[in-house]
Coordinates of C-alpha atoms in Angstrom, one line a residue:
X1 CA -31.6 18.4 -5.0
X2 CA -30.4 20.7 -2.2
X3 CA -26.7 20.0 -1.5
X4 CA -26.2 20.7 2.2
X5 CA -22.6 19.5 2.1
X6 CA -21.9 22.7 0.2
X7 CA -24.4 25.1 1.7
X8 CA -23.9 24.0 5.3
X9 CA -20.8 21.8 5.4
X10 CA -20.8 21.5 9.2
X11 CA -24.3 20.0 9.4
X12 CA -24.1 16.6 11.1
X13 CA -27.8 15.8 11.2
X14 CA -30.6 16.7 8.8
X15 CA -34.1 15.8 7.7
X16 CA -35.1 15.0 4.1
X17 CA -37.9 13.5 2.1
X18 CA -37.4 10.2 0.3
X19 CA -38.0 10.8 -3.4
X20 CA -37.2 7.3 -4.6
X21 CA -36.0 3.9 -3.2
X22 CA -35.3 0.9 -5.4
X23 CA -33.3 -2.3 -4.9
X24 CA -30.0 -2.8 -6.8
X25 CA -28.4 -6.1 -8.1
X26 CA -26.2 -6.4 -5.0
X27 CA -29.0 -6.6 -2.5
X28 CA -28.7 -3.0 -1.4
X29 CA -31.1 -0.1 -2.0
X30 CA -30.6 3.1 -4.0
X31 CA -32.2 6.0 -2.2
X32 CA -32.7 9.6 -3.6
X33 CA -33.7 12.5 -1.3
X34 CA -34.8 16.0 -1.9
X35 CA -31.8 17.3 0.1
X36 CA -28.7 15.7 1.5
X37 CA -25.7 16.4 3.7
X38 CA -24.0 13.2 2.5
X39 CA -21.1 14.0 0.1
X40 CA -20.9 11.7 -2.9
X41 CA -17.6 10.2 -3.9
X42 CA -15.7 12.5 -6.3
X43 CA -12.6 14.5 -7.0
X44 CA -10.4 12.0 -5.1
X45 CA -12.5 12.3 -1.9
X46 CA -14.4 9.2 -0.6
X47 CA -18.2 9.4 0.0
X48 CA -19.6 10.1 3.4
X49 CA -21.2 7.3 5.4
X50 CA -23.7 7.3 8.3
X51 CA -27.4 6.5 8.7
X52 CA -30.8 7.4 7.2
X53 CA -33.3 6.5 9.8
X54 CA -32.5 2.8 10.7
X55 CA -30.7 2.3 7.4
X56 CA -26.9 2.3 7.1
X57 CA -25.5 4.5 4.4
X58 CA -22.5 2.6 3.1
X59 CA -21.8 4.7 -0.1
X60 CA -23.0 7.8 -1.9
X61 CA -22.7 8.3 -5.7
X62 CA -23.6 11.1 -8.1
X63 CA -25.5 9.7 -11.1
X64 CA -27.4 11.2 -14.0
X65 CA -30.7 10.9 -12.1
X66 CA -29.1 12.7 -9.0
X67 CA -27.3 11.8 -5.8
X68 CA -27.9 8.2 -4.8
X69 CA -27.4 6.9 -1.3
X70 CA -26.6 3.2 -1.1
X71 CA -28.3 1.7 2.0
X72 CA -28.6 -1.7 3.6
X73 CA -32.4 -1.7 3.8
X74 CA -35.3 0.0 2.0
X75 CA -36.8 3.4 3.2
X76 CA -40.5 4.1 2.2
X77 CA -40.9 6.7 -0.5
X78 CA -42.5 10.1 0.3
X79 CA -41.5 9.8 4.0
X80 CA -39.4 12.1 6.1
X81 CA -36.1 10.6 7.3
X82 CA -33.4 11.8 9.6
X83 CA -29.8 11.6 8.2
X84 CA -26.8 11.4 10.5
X85 CA -23.3 11.6 9.2
X86 CA -20.3 9.8 10.5
X87 CA -18.8 13.1 11.4
X88 CA -15.4 11.9 12.4
X89 CA -15.0 10.5 8.9
X90 CA -16.3 13.6 7.2
X91 CA -14.2 16.0 9.2
X92 CA -11.1 13.9 8.6
X93 CA -11.8 14.2 4.9
X94 CA -12.3 18.0 5.2
X95 CA -8.9 18.3 7.1
X96 CA -7.1 16.2 4.6
X97 CA -8.6 17.7 1.5
X98 CA -7.9 21.3 2.7
X99 CA -4.4 20.3 3.7
X100 CA -3.8 18.8 0.2
X101 CA -4.8 22.1 -1.4
X102 CA -2.3 24.0 0.7
X103 CA 0.5 21.6 -0.1
X104 CA -0.3 21.6 -3.8
X105 CA -0.5 25.4 -3.8
X106 CA 2.8 25.8 -2.1
X107 CA 4.5 23.3 -4.5
X108 CA 3.0 25.1 -7.5
X109 CA 4.1 28.5 -6.2
X110 CA 7.8 27.4 -5.7
X111 CA 8.3 24.8 -8.4
X112 CA 5.5 25.4 -10.9
X113 CA 4.4 21.7 -10.8
X114 CA 0.8 20.7 -11.2
X115 CA -1.2 18.3 -9.1
X116 CA -2.2 15.7 -11.6
X117 CA -3.7 13.1 -9.2
X118 CA -5.2 13.0 -5.8
X119 CA -6.5 10.1 -3.8
X120 CA -7.8 10.0 -0.2
X121 CA -7.3 6.4 1.0
X122 CA -7.9 4.6 4.2
X123 CA -4.4 5.0 5.6
X124 CA -3.0 7.9 3.7
X125 CA -3.6 10.7 1.2
X126 CA -1.5 10.7 -2.0
X127 CA -0.9 13.6 -4.3
X128 CA 0.8 13.2 -7.7
X129 CA 3.0 16.0 -9.2
X130 CA 4.3 16.3 -12.8
X131 CA 7.8 17.1 -11.6
X132 CA 10.5 15.8 -9.2
X133 CA 11.0 16.8 -5.6
X134 CA 13.4 15.7 -2.9
X135 CA 12.5 15.0 0.7
X136 CA 14.5 18.1 1.7
X137 CA 12.4 20.3 -0.6
X138 CA 9.2 18.6 0.7
X139 CA 10.2 19.4 4.3
X140 CA 10.5 23.1 3.4
X141 CA 7.1 22.9 1.7
X142 CA 5.7 21.1 4.8
X143 CA 7.0 23.8 7.1
X144 CA 5.5 26.6 5.0
X145 CA 2.1 24.8 4.8
X146 CA 2.0 24.4 8.6
X147 CA 2.8 28.1 9.1
X148 CA -0.2 28.9 6.9
X149 CA -2.3 26.5 9.0
X150 CA -1.2 28.1 12.3
X151 CA -1.9 31.6 10.8
X152 CA -5.5 30.3 10.6
X153 CA -6.1 31.9 7.2
X154 CA -9.8 31.7 5.9
X155 CA -11.0 29.2 3.3
X156 CA -13.2 31.0 0.8
X157 CA -15.8 29.3 -1.5
X158 CA -16.9 31.2 -4.6
X159 CA -18.8 30.5 -7.8
X160 CA -17.4 33.0 -10.3
X161 CA -19.1 33.9 -13.6
X162 CA -17.6 32.8 -16.9
X163 CA -16.0 36.2 -17.3
X164 CA -14.6 36.2 -13.8
X165 CA -13.3 32.7 -14.2
X166 CA -11.6 33.6 -17.5
X167 CA -9.7 36.3 -15.7
X168 CA -8.8 34.2 -12.6
X169 CA -5.5 32.4 -12.2
X170 CA -6.5 29.1 -10.6
X171 CA -5.4 25.5 -10.5
X172 CA -7.4 22.8 -12.2
X173 CA -6.7 19.2 -13.3
X174 CA -9.1 19.2 -16.2
X175 CA -11.1 21.4 -18.6
X176 CA -14.3 22.6 -16.8
X177 CA -17.7 23.5 -18.1
X178 CA -20.8 24.9 -16.4
X179 CA -20.7 26.5 -13.0
X180 CA -17.2 26.1 -11.4
X181 CA -16.7 26.1 -7.6
X182 CA -13.5 27.8 -6.5
X183 CA -11.8 27.1 -3.2
X184 CA -9.3 29.8 -2.2
X185 CA -6.8 30.1 0.6
X186 CA -5.9 33.8 0.3
X187 CA -2.3 34.3 -0.6
X188 CA -1.6 30.5 -0.8
X189 CA -3.8 28.7 -3.3
X190 CA -6.8 29.1 -5.7
X191 CA -8.2 25.9 -7.1
X192 CA -11.3 24.5 -8.7
X193 CA -12.7 21.8 -6.5
X194 CA -15.9 19.8 -5.8
X195 CA -14.8 18.5 -2.3
X196 CA -15.6 19.5 1.2
X197 CA -13.3 21.8 3.2
X198 CA -12.8 23.4 6.6
X199 CA -13.8 27.0 7.1
X200 CA -10.4 28.2 8.4
X201 CA -6.9 26.7 7.9
X202 CA -6.4 26.3 11.6
X203 CA -9.0 23.5 11.7
X204 CA -6.6 21.4 9.6
X205 CA -4.4 21.2 12.7
X206 CA -1.2 19.9 11.2
X207 CA 0.0 18.5 7.9
X208 CA 2.7 15.8 7.9
X209 CA 4.4 14.4 4.8
X210 CA 4.7 10.7 5.3
X211 CA 6.2 9.5 2.1
X212 CA 7.8 10.3 -1.3
X213 CA 8.1 8.0 -4.4
X214 CA 8.9 8.4 -8.0
X215 CA 5.7 8.1 -10.1
X216 CA 5.1 8.5 -13.9
X217 CA 8.0 10.9 -14.5
X218 CA 7.1 12.9 -11.4
X219 CA 6.6 12.1 -7.8
X220 CA 3.8 10.8 -5.5
X221 CA 3.7 12.5 -2.1
X222 CA 1.9 10.8 0.8
X223 CA 0.6 12.9 3.6
X224 CA -1.8 13.0 6.6
X225 CA -3.6 15.9 8.3
X226 CA -5.3 16.7 11.6
X227 CA -6.7 13.7 13.5
X228 CA -5.3 11.2 11.1
X229 CA -1.8 12.7 11.5
X230 CA -2.2 12.5 15.3
X231 CA -3.2 8.8 15.1
X232 CA -0.4 8.0 12.8
X233 CA 2.1 9.8 15.2
X234 CA 0.8 7.8 18.2
X235 CA 1.2 4.5 16.3
X236 CA 4.7 5.3 15.2
X237 CA 5.7 6.7 18.6
X238 CA 4.5 3.5 20.2
X239 CA 6.5 1.5 17.8
X240 CA 9.7 3.6 18.5
X241 CA 9.1 3.3 22.2
X242 CA 8.8 -0.5 22.0
X243 CA 11.9 -0.8 19.9
X244 CA 13.7 1.5 22.4
X245 CA 12.8 -0.9 25.2
X246 CA 13.8 -4.0 23.3
X247 CA 17.2 -2.6 22.3
X248 CA 17.8 -0.7 25.5
X249 CA 18.3 2.5 23.5
X250 CA 17.0 6.0 23.9
X251 CA 14.0 6.7 21.5
X252 CA 16.0 9.2 19.5
X253 CA 18.8 6.7 19.1
X254 CA 16.9 3.6 17.9
X255 CA 17.9 4.2 14.3
X256 CA 21.6 3.8 15.3
X257 CA 20.8 0.9 17.5
X258 CA 19.0 -0.9 14.7
X259 CA 21.8 -0.2 12.2
X260 CA 24.3 -1.7 14.7
X261 CA 22.1 -4.7 15.2
X262 CA 21.8 -5.2 11.5
X263 CA 25.6 -5.0 11.0
X264 CA 26.0 -7.6 13.8
X265 CA 23.5 -9.8 12.0
X266 CA 25.3 -9.5 8.7
X267 CA 28.6 -10.3 10.4
X268 CA 27.1 -13.4 12.1
X269 CA 25.5 -14.5 8.9
X270 CA 28.8 -14.2 7.1
X271 CA 30.5 -16.2 9.9
X272 CA 27.8 -18.9 9.8
X273 CA 28.0 -19.1 6.0
X274 CA 31.7 -19.5 6.1
X275 CA 31.6 -22.2 8.8
X276 CA 28.8 -24.0 6.9
X277 CA 30.9 -23.9 3.7
X278 CA 33.9 -25.3 5.5
X279 CA 31.7 -28.1 6.9
X280 CA 30.3 -28.9 3.5
X281 CA 33.8 -28.9 1.9
X282 CA 34.9 -31.5 4.5
X283 CA 31.7 -33.6 3.9
X284 CA 32.3 -33.5 0.1
X285 CA 35.9 -34.7 0.6
X286 CA 34.6 -37.8 2.3
X287 CA 33.0 -39.0 -0.9
X288 CA 35.3 -40.8 -3.5
X289 CA 35.4 -39.8 -7.1
X290 CA 32.9 -41.8 -9.2
X291 CA 31.5 -42.0 -12.7
X292 CA 28.2 -43.5 -11.4
X293 CA 25.1 -41.6 -10.3
X294 CA 25.2 -40.8 -6.5
X295 CA 22.3 -40.3 -4.1
X296 CA 23.1 -38.6 -0.9
X297 CA 20.9 -38.0 2.3
X298 CA 22.1 -35.3 4.6
X299 CA 20.3 -33.9 7.7
X300 CA 19.2 -30.3 8.3
X301 CA 20.4 -28.7 5.1
X302 CA 18.7 -25.5 4.0
X303 CA 17.8 -25.1 0.3
X304 CA 20.8 -22.9 -0.3
X305 CA 23.1 -25.4 1.4
X306 CA 21.6 -28.2 -0.6
X307 CA 22.4 -26.4 -3.8
X308 CA 25.9 -25.6 -2.6
X309 CA 26.7 -29.1 -1.5
X310 CA 25.3 -30.7 -4.7
X311 CA 27.4 -28.3 -6.8
X312 CA 30.5 -29.2 -4.8
X313 CA 29.9 -32.9 -5.3
X314 CA 29.3 -32.9 -9.1
X315 CA 32.0 -30.3 -9.8
X316 CA 34.5 -32.5 -7.9
X317 CA 33.4 -35.5 -9.9
X318 CA 32.0 -37.4 -6.9
X319 CA 29.3 -38.7 -9.3
X320 CA 28.1 -38.4 -12.9
X321 CA 24.8 -37.3 -11.5
X322 CA 24.4 -36.2 -7.9
X323 CA 21.0 -36.1 -6.1
X324 CA 21.2 -34.6 -2.5
X325 CA 18.1 -34.9 -0.3
X326 CA 17.4 -33.5 3.1
X327 CA 14.3 -33.5 5.2
X328 CA 12.0 -36.0 7.0
X329 CA 10.0 -39.0 5.9
X330 CA 7.3 -37.9 3.6
X331 CA 8.8 -34.6 2.6
X332 CA 12.3 -34.1 1.3
X333 CA 14.0 -31.1 -0.3
X334 CA 16.3 -32.0 -3.1
X335 CA 19.0 -30.7 -5.4
X336 CA 20.1 -32.5 -8.5
X337 CA 23.3 -31.6 -10.4
X338 CA 25.5 -32.8 -13.2
X339 CA 28.0 -31.4 -15.7
X340 CA 27.1 -34.0 -18.3
X341 CA 23.3 -34.7 -18.1
X342 CA 20.3 -32.4 -18.5
X343 CA 19.0 -31.8 -15.0
X344 CA 15.7 -30.1 -16.2
X345 CA 14.8 -33.4 -17.9
X346 CA 15.8 -35.5 -14.9
X347 CA 13.9 -33.2 -12.6
X348 CA 10.7 -33.6 -14.6
X349 CA 11.1 -37.4 -14.6
X350 CA 11.7 -37.6 -10.8
X351 CA 8.9 -35.1 -10.0
X352 CA 6.4 -37.1 -12.0
X353 CA 7.2 -40.3 -10.1
X354 CA 7.9 -39.0 -6.6
X355 CA 5.1 -36.5 -6.2
X356 CA 7.6 -33.7 -6.6
X357 CA 7.7 -30.0 -7.5
X358 CA 10.6 -27.9 -8.7
X359 CA 12.9 -27.2 -11.6
X360 CA 16.1 -25.5 -12.7
X361 CA 18.5 -25.4 -15.5
X362 CA 20.6 -28.0 -17.4
X363 CA 23.3 -28.0 -14.6
X364 CA 21.2 -27.9 -11.5
X365 CA 17.6 -28.5 -10.4
X366 CA 16.0 -28.0 -7.1
X367 CA 12.6 -28.9 -5.5
X368 CA 10.7 -31.2 -3.1
X369 CA 9.5 -34.8 -3.1
X370 CA 6.5 -35.8 -1.0
X371 CA 7.4 -39.5 -0.5
X372 CA 9.6 -41.8 1.5
X373 CA 13.4 -42.0 1.1
X374 CA 13.1 -45.6 0.3
X375 CA 10.9 -44.7 -2.7
X376 CA 13.4 -42.0 -3.7
X377 CA 16.2 -44.6 -3.7
X378 CA 14.1 -47.1 -5.8
X379 CA 13.1 -44.5 -8.5
X380 CA 16.6 -43.0 -8.6
X381 CA 18.1 -46.4 -9.3
X382 CA 15.4 -47.2 -12.0
X383 CA 15.8 -43.9 -13.8
X384 CA 19.6 -43.9 -13.8

């Protein structure tokens, strides 16, 4: 099998002979060729996609029998077929993979951390390191990586002998056997790799760190390069501009404007909660003390307000058991409370008879009834 994705990584279109084509259990077809430019998934890099003749190539895998192209239709064996790569996808993978090498190399140089995980997803590239980094440190790494990109240093591919490999200082995530492919950014990084790469660092365009999270005792860094970084910037710039218009703030001041808006919202919520509590206190005072079970219907109470009002009533001895309902005919939210009876048991009984859902603890239960208020009154009276 001739691997054009290594020998001629910029080939977008090629011809090959179909060696084998057989159906798989999912209704697709497994096609082997005598040569291919389609990269099979591996090393954290997704497979290439494209077409083989009229067939869509939706995945490519490396298996014991060779590289298998998964297509949506059969291709006759022993025929010549033209393969066309989705070049935008492939080149994006090349930019991101090469950018990841530079980032990992610079992190290793300054902090000694190893790249222990790499994944190229649909929306971002993630790299896992076995040590901690701050965003400030990553910004310094990002700046150095972009300087290397703009210097347009070459990207070298070699296949050293075992003796040469033993003497070489290079990064690798696992023990390697057989022929090893080395990707080198001179002066920046040397790493064993099976993925596709650009020929010069300048083709990466730009690397942007987009996220940092703690992960398995180390950190997970999210990043984007080249075209994907540009698309991400456009999307985020558009969002900032829209927020800028909505808040009548300059684009570079939207963070302060949002913080101010949030503070105003918190203050208004606090005022609203205070006023609501005062209203509920007044409502609770209207009910006389009682040793009997009490059923209350109130309009427009939110779940938290239901719970709050119910607690006020039973704590102020307005009833031995208090059931507060709010809603509309056919669907009522409820809160049931008591300082003497088990509300979990009562909730189960009421839910069973009133098409209800919910639960709680011994003092307070909350949920919904899908029935009429008349039926709630009837069952409440029968149960208590």
